[in-house]
XYZ file of C-alpha atoms in Angstrom:
596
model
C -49.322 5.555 124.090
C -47.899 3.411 126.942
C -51.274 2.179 127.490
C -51.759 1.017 123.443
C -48.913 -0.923 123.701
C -49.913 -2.730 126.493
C -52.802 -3.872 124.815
C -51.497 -4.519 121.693
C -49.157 -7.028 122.866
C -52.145 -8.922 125.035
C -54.071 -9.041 122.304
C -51.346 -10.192 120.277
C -50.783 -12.781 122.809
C -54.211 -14.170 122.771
C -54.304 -14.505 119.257
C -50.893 -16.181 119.592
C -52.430 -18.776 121.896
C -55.437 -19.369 120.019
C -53.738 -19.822 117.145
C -50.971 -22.757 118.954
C -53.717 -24.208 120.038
C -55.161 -24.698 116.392
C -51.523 -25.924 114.899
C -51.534 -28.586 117.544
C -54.995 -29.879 116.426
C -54.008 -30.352 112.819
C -50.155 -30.646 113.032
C -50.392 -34.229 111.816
C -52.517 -33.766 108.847
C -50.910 -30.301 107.369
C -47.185 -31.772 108.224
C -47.868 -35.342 106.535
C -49.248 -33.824 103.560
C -46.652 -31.429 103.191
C -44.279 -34.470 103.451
C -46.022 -36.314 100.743
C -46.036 -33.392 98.198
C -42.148 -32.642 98.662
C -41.661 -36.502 98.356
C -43.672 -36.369 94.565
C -41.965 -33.457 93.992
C -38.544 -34.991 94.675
C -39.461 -38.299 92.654
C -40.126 -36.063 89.719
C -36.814 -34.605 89.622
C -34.962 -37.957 90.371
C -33.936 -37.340 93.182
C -35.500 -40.520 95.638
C -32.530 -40.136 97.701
C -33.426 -36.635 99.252
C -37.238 -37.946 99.591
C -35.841 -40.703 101.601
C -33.712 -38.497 103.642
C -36.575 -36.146 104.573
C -39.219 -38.995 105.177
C -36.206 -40.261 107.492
C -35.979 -36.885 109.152
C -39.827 -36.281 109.399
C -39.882 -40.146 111.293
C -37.374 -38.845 113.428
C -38.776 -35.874 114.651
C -42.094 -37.520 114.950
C -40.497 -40.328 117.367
C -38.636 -37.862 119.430
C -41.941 -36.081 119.416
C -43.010 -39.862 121.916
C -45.865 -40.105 119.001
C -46.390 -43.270 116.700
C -49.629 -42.397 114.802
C -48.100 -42.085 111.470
C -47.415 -44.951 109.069
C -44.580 -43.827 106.424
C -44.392 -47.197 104.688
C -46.275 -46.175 101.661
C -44.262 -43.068 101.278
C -41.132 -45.689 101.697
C -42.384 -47.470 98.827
C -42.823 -44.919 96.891
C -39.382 -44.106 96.927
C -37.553 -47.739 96.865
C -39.695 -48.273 93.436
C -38.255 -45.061 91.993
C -34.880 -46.283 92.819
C -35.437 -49.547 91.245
C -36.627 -48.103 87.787
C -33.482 -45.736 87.771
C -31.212 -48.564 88.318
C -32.740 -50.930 85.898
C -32.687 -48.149 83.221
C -28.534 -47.609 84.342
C -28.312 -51.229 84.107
C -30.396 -51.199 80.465
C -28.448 -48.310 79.211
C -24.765 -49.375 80.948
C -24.878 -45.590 82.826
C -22.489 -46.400 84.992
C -22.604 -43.116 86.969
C -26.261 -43.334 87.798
C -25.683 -47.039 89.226
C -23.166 -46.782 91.265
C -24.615 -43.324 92.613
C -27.329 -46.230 93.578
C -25.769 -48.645 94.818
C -23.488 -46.634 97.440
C -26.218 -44.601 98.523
C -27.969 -47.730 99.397
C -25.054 -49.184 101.457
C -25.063 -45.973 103.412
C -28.273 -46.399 104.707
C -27.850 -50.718 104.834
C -29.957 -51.248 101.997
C -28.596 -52.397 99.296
C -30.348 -55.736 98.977
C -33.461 -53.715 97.989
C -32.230 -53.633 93.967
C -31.419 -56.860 92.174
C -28.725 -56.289 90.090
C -27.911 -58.344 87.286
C -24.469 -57.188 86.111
C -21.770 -55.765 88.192
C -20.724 -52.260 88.259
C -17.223 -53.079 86.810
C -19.402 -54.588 83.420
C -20.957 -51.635 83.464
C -18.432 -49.030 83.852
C -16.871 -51.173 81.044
C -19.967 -51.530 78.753
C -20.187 -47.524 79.330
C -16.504 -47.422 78.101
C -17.084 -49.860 74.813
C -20.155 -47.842 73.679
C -18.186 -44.522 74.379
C -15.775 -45.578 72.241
C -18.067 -47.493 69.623
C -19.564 -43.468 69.277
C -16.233 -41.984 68.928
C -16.171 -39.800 71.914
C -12.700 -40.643 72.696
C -11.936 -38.190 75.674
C -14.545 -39.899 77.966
C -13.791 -43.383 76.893
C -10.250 -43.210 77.638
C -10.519 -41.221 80.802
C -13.383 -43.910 82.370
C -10.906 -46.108 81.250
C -7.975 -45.304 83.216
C -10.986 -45.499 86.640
C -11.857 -49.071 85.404
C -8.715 -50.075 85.015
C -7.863 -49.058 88.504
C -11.116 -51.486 89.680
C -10.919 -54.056 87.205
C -7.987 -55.794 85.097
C -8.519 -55.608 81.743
C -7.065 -57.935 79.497
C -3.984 -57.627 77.519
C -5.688 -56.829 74.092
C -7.917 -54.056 75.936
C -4.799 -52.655 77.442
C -3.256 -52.455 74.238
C -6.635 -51.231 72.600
C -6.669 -47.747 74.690
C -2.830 -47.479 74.780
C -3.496 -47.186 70.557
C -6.336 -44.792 71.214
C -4.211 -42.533 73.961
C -1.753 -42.270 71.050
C -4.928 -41.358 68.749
C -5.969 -38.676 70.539
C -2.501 -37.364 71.678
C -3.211 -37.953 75.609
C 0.643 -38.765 76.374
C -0.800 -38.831 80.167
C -2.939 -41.335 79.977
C -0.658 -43.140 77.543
C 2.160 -43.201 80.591
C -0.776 -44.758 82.965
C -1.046 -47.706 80.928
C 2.009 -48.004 79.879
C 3.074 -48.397 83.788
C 0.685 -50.892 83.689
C 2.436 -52.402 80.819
C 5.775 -53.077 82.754
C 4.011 -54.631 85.704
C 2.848 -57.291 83.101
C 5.727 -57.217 81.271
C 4.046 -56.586 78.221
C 6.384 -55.414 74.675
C 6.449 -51.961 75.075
C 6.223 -51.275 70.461
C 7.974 -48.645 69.543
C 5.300 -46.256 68.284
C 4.188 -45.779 72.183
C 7.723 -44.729 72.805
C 8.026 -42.584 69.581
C 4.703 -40.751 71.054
C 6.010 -40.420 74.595
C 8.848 -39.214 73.339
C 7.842 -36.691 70.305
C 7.734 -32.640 70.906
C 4.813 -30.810 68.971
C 5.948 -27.625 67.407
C 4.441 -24.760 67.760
C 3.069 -24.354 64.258
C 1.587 -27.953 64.868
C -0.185 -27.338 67.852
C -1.358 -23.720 66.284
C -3.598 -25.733 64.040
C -5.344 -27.477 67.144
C -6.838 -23.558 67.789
C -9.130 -21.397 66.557
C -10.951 -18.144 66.289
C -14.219 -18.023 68.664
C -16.554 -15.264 66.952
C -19.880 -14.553 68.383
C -21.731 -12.334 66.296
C -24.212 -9.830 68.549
C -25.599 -7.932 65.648
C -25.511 -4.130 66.057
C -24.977 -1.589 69.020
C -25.363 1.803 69.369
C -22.655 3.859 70.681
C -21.923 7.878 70.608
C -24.873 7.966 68.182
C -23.425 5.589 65.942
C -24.174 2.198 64.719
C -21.248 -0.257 65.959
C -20.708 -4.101 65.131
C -21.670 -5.796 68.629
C -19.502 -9.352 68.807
C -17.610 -11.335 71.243
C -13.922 -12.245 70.226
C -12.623 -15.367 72.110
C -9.984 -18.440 71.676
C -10.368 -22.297 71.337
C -8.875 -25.631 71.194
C -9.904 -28.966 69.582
C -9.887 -32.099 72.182
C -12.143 -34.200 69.488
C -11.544 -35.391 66.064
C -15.237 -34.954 65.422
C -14.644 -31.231 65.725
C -15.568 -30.719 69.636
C -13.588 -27.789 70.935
C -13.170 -26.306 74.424
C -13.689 -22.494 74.789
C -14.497 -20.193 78.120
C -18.320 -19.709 79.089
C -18.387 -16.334 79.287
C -17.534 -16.426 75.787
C -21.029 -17.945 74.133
C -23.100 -16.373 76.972
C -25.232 -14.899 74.857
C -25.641 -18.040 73.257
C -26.972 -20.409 76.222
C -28.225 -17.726 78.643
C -31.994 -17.305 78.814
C -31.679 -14.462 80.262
C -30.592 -12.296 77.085
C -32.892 -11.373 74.414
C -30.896 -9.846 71.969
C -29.302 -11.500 68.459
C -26.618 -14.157 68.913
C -24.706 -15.990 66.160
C -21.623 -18.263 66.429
C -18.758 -18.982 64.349
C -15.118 -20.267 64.803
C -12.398 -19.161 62.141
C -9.655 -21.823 61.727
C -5.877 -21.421 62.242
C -4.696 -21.251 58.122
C -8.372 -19.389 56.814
C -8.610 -15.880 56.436
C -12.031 -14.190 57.149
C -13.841 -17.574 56.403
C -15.826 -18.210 59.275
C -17.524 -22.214 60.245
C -20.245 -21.988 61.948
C -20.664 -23.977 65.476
C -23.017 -24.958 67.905
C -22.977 -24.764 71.966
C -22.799 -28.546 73.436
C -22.716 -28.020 77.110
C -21.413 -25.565 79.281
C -20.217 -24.789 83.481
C -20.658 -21.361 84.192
C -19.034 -22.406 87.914
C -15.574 -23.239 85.805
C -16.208 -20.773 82.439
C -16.080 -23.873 80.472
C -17.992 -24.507 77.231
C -17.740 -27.831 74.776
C -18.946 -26.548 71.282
C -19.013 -28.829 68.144
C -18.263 -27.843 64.630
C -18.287 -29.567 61.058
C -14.069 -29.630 60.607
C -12.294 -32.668 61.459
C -9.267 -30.664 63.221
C -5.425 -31.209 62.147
C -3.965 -31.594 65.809
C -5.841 -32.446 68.967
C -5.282 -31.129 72.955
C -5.513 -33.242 75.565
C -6.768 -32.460 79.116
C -4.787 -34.589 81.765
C -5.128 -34.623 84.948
C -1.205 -33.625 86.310
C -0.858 -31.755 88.782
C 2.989 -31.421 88.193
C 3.406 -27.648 87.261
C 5.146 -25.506 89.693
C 5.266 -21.966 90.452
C 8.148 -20.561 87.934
C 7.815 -23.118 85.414
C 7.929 -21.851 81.824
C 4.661 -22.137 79.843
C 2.627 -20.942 76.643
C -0.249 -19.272 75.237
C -1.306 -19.697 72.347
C -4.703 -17.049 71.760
C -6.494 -14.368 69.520
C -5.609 -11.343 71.424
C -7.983 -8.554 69.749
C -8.976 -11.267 67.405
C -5.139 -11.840 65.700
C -5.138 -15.465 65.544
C -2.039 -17.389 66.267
C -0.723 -15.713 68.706
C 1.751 -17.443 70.646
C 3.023 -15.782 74.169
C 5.343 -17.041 77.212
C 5.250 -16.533 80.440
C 5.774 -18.291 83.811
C 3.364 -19.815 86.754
C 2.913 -17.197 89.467
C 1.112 -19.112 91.571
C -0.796 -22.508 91.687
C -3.440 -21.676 93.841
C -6.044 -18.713 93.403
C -9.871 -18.779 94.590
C -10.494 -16.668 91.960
C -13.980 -18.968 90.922
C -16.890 -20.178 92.716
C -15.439 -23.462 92.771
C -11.820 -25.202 92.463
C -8.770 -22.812 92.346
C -7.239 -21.007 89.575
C -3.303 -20.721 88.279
C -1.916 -16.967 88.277
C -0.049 -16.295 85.371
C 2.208 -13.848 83.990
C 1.401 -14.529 80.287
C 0.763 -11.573 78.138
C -3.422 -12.297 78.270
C -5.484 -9.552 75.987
C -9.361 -9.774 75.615
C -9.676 -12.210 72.919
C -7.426 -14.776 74.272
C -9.937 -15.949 76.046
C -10.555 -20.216 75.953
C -7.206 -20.157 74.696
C -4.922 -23.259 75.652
C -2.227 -22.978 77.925
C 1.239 -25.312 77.356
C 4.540 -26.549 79.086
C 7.793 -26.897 77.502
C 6.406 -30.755 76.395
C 3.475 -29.359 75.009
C 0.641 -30.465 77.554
C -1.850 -28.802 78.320
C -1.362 -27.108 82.099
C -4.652 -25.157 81.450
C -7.079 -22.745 80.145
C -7.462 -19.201 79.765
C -9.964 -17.279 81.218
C -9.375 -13.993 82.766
C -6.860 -11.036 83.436
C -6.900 -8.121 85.612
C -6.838 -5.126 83.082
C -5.355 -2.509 86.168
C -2.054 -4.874 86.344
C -0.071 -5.889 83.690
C 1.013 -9.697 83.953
C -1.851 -10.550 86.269
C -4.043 -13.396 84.476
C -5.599 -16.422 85.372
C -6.287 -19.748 83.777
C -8.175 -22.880 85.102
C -5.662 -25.812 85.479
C -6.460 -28.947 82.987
C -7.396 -31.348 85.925
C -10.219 -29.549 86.777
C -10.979 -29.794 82.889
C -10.754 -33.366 83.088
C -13.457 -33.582 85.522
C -15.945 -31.559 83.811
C -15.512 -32.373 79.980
C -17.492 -35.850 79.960
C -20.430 -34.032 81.665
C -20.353 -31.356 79.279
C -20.450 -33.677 76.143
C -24.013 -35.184 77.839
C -25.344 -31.659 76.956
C -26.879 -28.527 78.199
C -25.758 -27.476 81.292
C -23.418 -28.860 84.023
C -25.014 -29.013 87.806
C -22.442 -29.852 90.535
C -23.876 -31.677 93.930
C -24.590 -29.478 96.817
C -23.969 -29.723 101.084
C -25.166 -26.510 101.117
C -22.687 -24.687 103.917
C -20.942 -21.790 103.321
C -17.217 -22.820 105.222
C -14.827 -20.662 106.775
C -11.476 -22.198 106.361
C -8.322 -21.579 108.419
C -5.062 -23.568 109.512
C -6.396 -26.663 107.965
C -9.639 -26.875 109.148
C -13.006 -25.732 107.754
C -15.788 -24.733 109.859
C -19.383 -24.124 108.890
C -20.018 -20.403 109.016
C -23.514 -20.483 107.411
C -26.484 -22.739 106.035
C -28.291 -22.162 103.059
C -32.171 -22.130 104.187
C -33.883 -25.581 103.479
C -30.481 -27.185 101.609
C -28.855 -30.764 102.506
C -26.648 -29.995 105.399
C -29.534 -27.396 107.084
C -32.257 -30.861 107.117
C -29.657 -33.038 108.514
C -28.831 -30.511 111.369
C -25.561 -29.375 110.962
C -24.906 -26.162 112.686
C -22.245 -23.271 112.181
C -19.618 -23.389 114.067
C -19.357 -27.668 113.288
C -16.202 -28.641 111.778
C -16.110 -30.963 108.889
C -13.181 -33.177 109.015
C -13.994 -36.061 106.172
C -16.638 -36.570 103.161
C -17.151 -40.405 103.004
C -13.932 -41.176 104.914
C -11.773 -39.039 102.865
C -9.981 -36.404 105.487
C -10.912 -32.770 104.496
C -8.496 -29.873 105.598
C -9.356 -27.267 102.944
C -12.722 -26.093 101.079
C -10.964 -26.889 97.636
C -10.294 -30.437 98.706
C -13.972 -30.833 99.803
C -15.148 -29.303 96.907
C -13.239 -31.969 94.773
C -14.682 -34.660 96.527
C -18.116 -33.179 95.501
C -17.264 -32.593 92.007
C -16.857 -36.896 91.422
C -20.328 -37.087 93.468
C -24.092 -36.772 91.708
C -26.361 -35.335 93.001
C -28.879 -36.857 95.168
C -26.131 -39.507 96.385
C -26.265 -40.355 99.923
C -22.890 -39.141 101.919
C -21.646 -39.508 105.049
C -20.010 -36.471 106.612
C -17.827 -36.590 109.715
C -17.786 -33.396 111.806
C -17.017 -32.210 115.343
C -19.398 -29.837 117.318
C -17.950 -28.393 120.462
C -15.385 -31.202 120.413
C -17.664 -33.643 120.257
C -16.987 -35.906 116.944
C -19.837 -37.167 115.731
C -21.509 -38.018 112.051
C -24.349 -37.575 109.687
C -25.757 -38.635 106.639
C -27.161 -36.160 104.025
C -28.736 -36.300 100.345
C -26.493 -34.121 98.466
C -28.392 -30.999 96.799
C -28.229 -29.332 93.146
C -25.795 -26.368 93.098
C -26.530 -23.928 90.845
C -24.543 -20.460 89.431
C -26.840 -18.775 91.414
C -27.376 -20.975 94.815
C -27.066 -17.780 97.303
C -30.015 -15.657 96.033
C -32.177 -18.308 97.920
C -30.091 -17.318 101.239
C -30.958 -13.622 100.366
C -34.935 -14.148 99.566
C -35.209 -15.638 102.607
C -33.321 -14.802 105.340
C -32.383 -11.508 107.347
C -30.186 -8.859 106.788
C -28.755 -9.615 110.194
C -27.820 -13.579 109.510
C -26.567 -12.540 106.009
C -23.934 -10.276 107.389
C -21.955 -12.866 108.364
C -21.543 -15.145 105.322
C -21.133 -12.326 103.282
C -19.057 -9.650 105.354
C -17.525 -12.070 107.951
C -19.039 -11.016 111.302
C -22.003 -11.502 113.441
C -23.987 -8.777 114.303
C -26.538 -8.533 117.401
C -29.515 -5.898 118.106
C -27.972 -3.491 120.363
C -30.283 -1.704 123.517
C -34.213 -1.388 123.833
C -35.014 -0.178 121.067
C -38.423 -1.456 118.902
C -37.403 -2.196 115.158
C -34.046 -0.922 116.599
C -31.311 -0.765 113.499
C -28.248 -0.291 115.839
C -26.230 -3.365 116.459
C -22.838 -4.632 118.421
C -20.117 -6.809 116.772
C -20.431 -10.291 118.762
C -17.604 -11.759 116.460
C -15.288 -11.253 113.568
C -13.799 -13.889 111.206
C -10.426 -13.316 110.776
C -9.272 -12.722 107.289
C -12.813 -11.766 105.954
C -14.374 -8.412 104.876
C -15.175 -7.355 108.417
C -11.407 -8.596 109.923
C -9.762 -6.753 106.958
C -11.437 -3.318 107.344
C -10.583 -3.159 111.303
C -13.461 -3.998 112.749
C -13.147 -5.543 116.199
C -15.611 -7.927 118.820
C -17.617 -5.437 120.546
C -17.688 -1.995 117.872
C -21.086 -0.650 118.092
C -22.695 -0.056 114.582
C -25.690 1.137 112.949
C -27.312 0.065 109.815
C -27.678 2.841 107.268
C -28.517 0.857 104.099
C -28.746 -2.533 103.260
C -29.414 -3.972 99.621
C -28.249 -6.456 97.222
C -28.391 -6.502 92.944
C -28.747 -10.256 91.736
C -28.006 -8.798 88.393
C -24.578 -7.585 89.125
C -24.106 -9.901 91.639
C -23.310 -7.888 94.894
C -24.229 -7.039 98.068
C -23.995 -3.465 99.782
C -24.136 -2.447 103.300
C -23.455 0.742 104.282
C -23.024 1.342 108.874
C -22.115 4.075 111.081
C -19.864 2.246 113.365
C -17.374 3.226 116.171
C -14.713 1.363 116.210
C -12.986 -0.053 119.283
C -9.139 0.293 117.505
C -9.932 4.058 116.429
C -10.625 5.201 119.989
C -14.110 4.756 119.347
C -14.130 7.692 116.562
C -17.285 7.638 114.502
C -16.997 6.686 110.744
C -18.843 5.868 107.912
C -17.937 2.848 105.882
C -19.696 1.121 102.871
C -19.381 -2.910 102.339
C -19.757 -4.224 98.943
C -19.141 -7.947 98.227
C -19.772 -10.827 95.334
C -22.934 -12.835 96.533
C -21.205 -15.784 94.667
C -19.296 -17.262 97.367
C -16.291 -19.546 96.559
C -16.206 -21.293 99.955
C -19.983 -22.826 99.372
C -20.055 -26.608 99.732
């Protein structure tokens, strides 16, 4: 047997050689046309940044390689015409977003004087803002508004133009931004913008602003029996066209290609009883459990979305729901806590308002009447335990979500470990932004385009106001070292670890998703026993007292991208238990909430 082996592995060897020998002789040729089908493929999706970014990288690694044989400049030009025709059409269309994604991705990389522009950004922000409001869709006008008046000054007539729609649309928050502005001018402050700041909604008013979300499944069969299959949630109006905000998880069914069955959906206003309006899905975030749907009913009373951050833990507030499907419900409660990674992104607000399935998308209110957040889940094994997205993150999503379909957030592509203020890269999602620019776990990010970082929520922010594709500049230290890189950002996606588990090992995947690096352990071929090299404090691995240097053996290993977990089941000896032997299965979410 000893003797097979021996000349397996020469044989194996030769063909290894042979085969080296062969890549060298047409590296140039395979790797440039690789390069120039990703590039096309990139183009296609509008994203010219990335293509530039990995042309970049592929020059780079063909310098350090001491060889000059390959000309990139018609792959350049490629790109730099793409980038052109987006910004003209920007310019054309006054997409402000899209241009000055542009034009600070071309100052990163000191070329900017490769697009002629012909109006500013400022005109165009503003142009974006006049046609926003020329269509009626309020919310985004006045929120771009507030950003252009913090870049531009507006005259006094525009000023007093959005302080008359802030009142319009019952956005007191916005209304108290220009109004600050107001003073500084010394502009009249009228007497209607004080009567708004000033007036308390009622209950009953603000009732009418909600509704009824129905979503009608057809029939199910349960115990033998024919059931009525539907999906009971709560809304709010932020539109007087009749947009509303509910949760996602609400209208899956609706939006999610993935199910096949009947879906039908309907809202039932505050004062109708069993009359049912039908609606349609806008846009929704599965990342947040945010949905924008639109109905035919201008609404009696309108929510606004701020972006305060002024609640505190114990502060009184409201909910106001269809628990079970009884409309107007109104409960109280108080803030638990402000800060709960409870989703794949942002944070979430604990609550101790009575929450039943149905309230759901439901609005939640101070003592003033502003909306602090939205309703979204509760933990049905403790009573008093719910959660509700706070409005700023609303604020930052709903003028995405009225563009349509679904929303995509920008990508780095690192799954962070955070502790004591500092976040540290613990993994890299195969062939994703911050894996091509060469950032390595164990790196510490400490700013995004000069703004300091100390937290994954904070860095996560700073993504959410970036597109995709836009060129950023990410400072980081590596063994001390500071140092910096530029990277295209990527497209996340609900679903952005499954690529991480297609592709990689078992043994690399331990650690982003259990919190510990694992190593093969003795001389054994297609060995399965492993030692601990390292444990994360605070993860999986930490919290089930596992220790540097346990020895462990796989017994199973598998993941379900349906249910959206991942199992791993070891025999391990652990160091704290006097080395005892024990059997433990691991099961965690594959939807990590510390992914940049």
């Amino acid at each position: 047997m000893k003797n097979i082996l021996i000349i397996f592995f020469i044989t194996f060897s030769l063909l290894s050689c042979k085969s080296t020998q062969n890549n060298i002789n047409d590296f140039s040729t395979s790797k440039l046309s690789s390069l120039s089908v990703d590039v096309d493929k990139m183009l296609k999706n509008n994203a010219p940044f990335a293509a530039y970014m990995t042309i970049a990288g592929f020059e780079k690694a063909n310098a350090d390689g001491g060889s000059d044989d390959y000309d990139f400049k018609e792959l350049k030009e490629k790109v730099f015409e793409k980038i052109k025709k987006l910004y003209e059409t920007a310019e054309e269309d006054n997409d402000y977003y899209t241009a000055e994604y542009i034009v600070s991705s071309l100052k990163k990389i000191n070329m900017q004087n490769s697009i002629t522009p012909h109006k500013s950004l400022n005109t165009i922000l503003f142009n974006n803002i006049e046609k926003d409001f020329n269509e009626k869709n309020y919310f985004t006008a006045m929120k771009n508004f507030i950003l252009y008046m913090q870049k531009a000054r507006p005259t006094d007539d525009i000023l007093i133009k959005y302080a008359d729609l802030a009142v319009e649309i019952n956005n007191n928050y916005y209304l108290y931004m220009i109004l600050e502005e107001f003073n500084k001018r010394k502009i009249n402050i009228e007497k209607k913008y004080i009567d708004a700041v000033q007036k308390s909604d009622s209950p009953q008013d603000m009732i009418k602003g909600t509704v009824t979300v129905w979503v009608n499944k057809g029939i199910k069969v349960q115990y033998g029996m024919g059931m009525p299959d539907r999906v009971i949630g709560s809304g709010f109006f932020i539109d007087p066209r009749g947009y509303l905000i509910t949760n996602y998880h609400v209208i899956e069914s609706e939006v999610n290609p993935e199910y096949e069955g009947y879906s039908r959906l309907y809202i039932r206003l505050s004062d109708s009883i069993g009359t049912r309006v039908p609606a349609k899905v806008i846009g929704w975030d599965p990342m947040f459990d945010i949905a924008l749907l639109k109905t035919e009913y201008i609404p009696e009373y309108l929510f606004s979305p701020s972006e305060s951050k002024r609640f505190q833990i114990g502060d009184r507030i409201y909910a106001i729901g269809s628990p079970g499907g009884l409309e107007n419900t109104l409960t109280s409660g108080i803030i638990s806590s402000k800060s709960r990674k409870f989703l794949q992104m942002g944070d979430a607000m604990q609550v101790d308002v009575p929450i039943n399935p149905g309230n759901s998308g439901g609005p939640l209110l101070n003592l003033n009447g502003e909306l602090v957040g939205v309703v979204f889940a509760g933990i049905a094994q403790f009573e008093g335990v719910n959660f509700a997205i706070p409005s700023h993150w609303i604020t930052d999503i709903v003028p995405t979500l009225y563009k349509g379909g679904e929303v995509y957030h920008s990508l780095i592509g690192s799954i962070m470990y955070e502790k004591n203020g500092v976040i540290e890269i613990l993994y890299n999602l195969p062939g994703e932004a911050s894996a091509k620019a060469g950032l390595q776990k164990g790196d510490i990010i400490k700013s995004i385009n000069g703004e300091k970082v100390a937290g994954v929520i904070e860095a996560q922010k700073i993504l959410m106001s970036l597109k995709n594709d836009t060129i950023i500049d990410i400072e980081y230290t590596r063994e001390g070292i500071a140092d910096n890189v530029l990277l295209a950002l990527g497209t996340r996606k609900q679903k952005s670890f499954d690529i991480a588990l297609r592709r990689d090992t078992m043994k690399n995947l331990v650690l982003p998703l259990f919190g510990m690096e694992i190593e093969p352990f003795g001389n054994y071929l297609f060995s399965e026993r492993y030692i601990i090299n390292n444990i994360y404090e605070g993860l999986l691995g930490d919290e089930i007292g596992l220790s540097v240097n346990d020895p462990l053996a796989v017994k199973g290993w598998r993941y379900n991208l349906k249910e959206r977990y991942a199992l791993l089941r070891i025999e391990v000896k652990k160091r704290k238990a006097g080395f005892m032997q024990s059997n433990i299965q691991l099961i965690t979410s594959i939807d990590s909430n510390n992914l940049l």
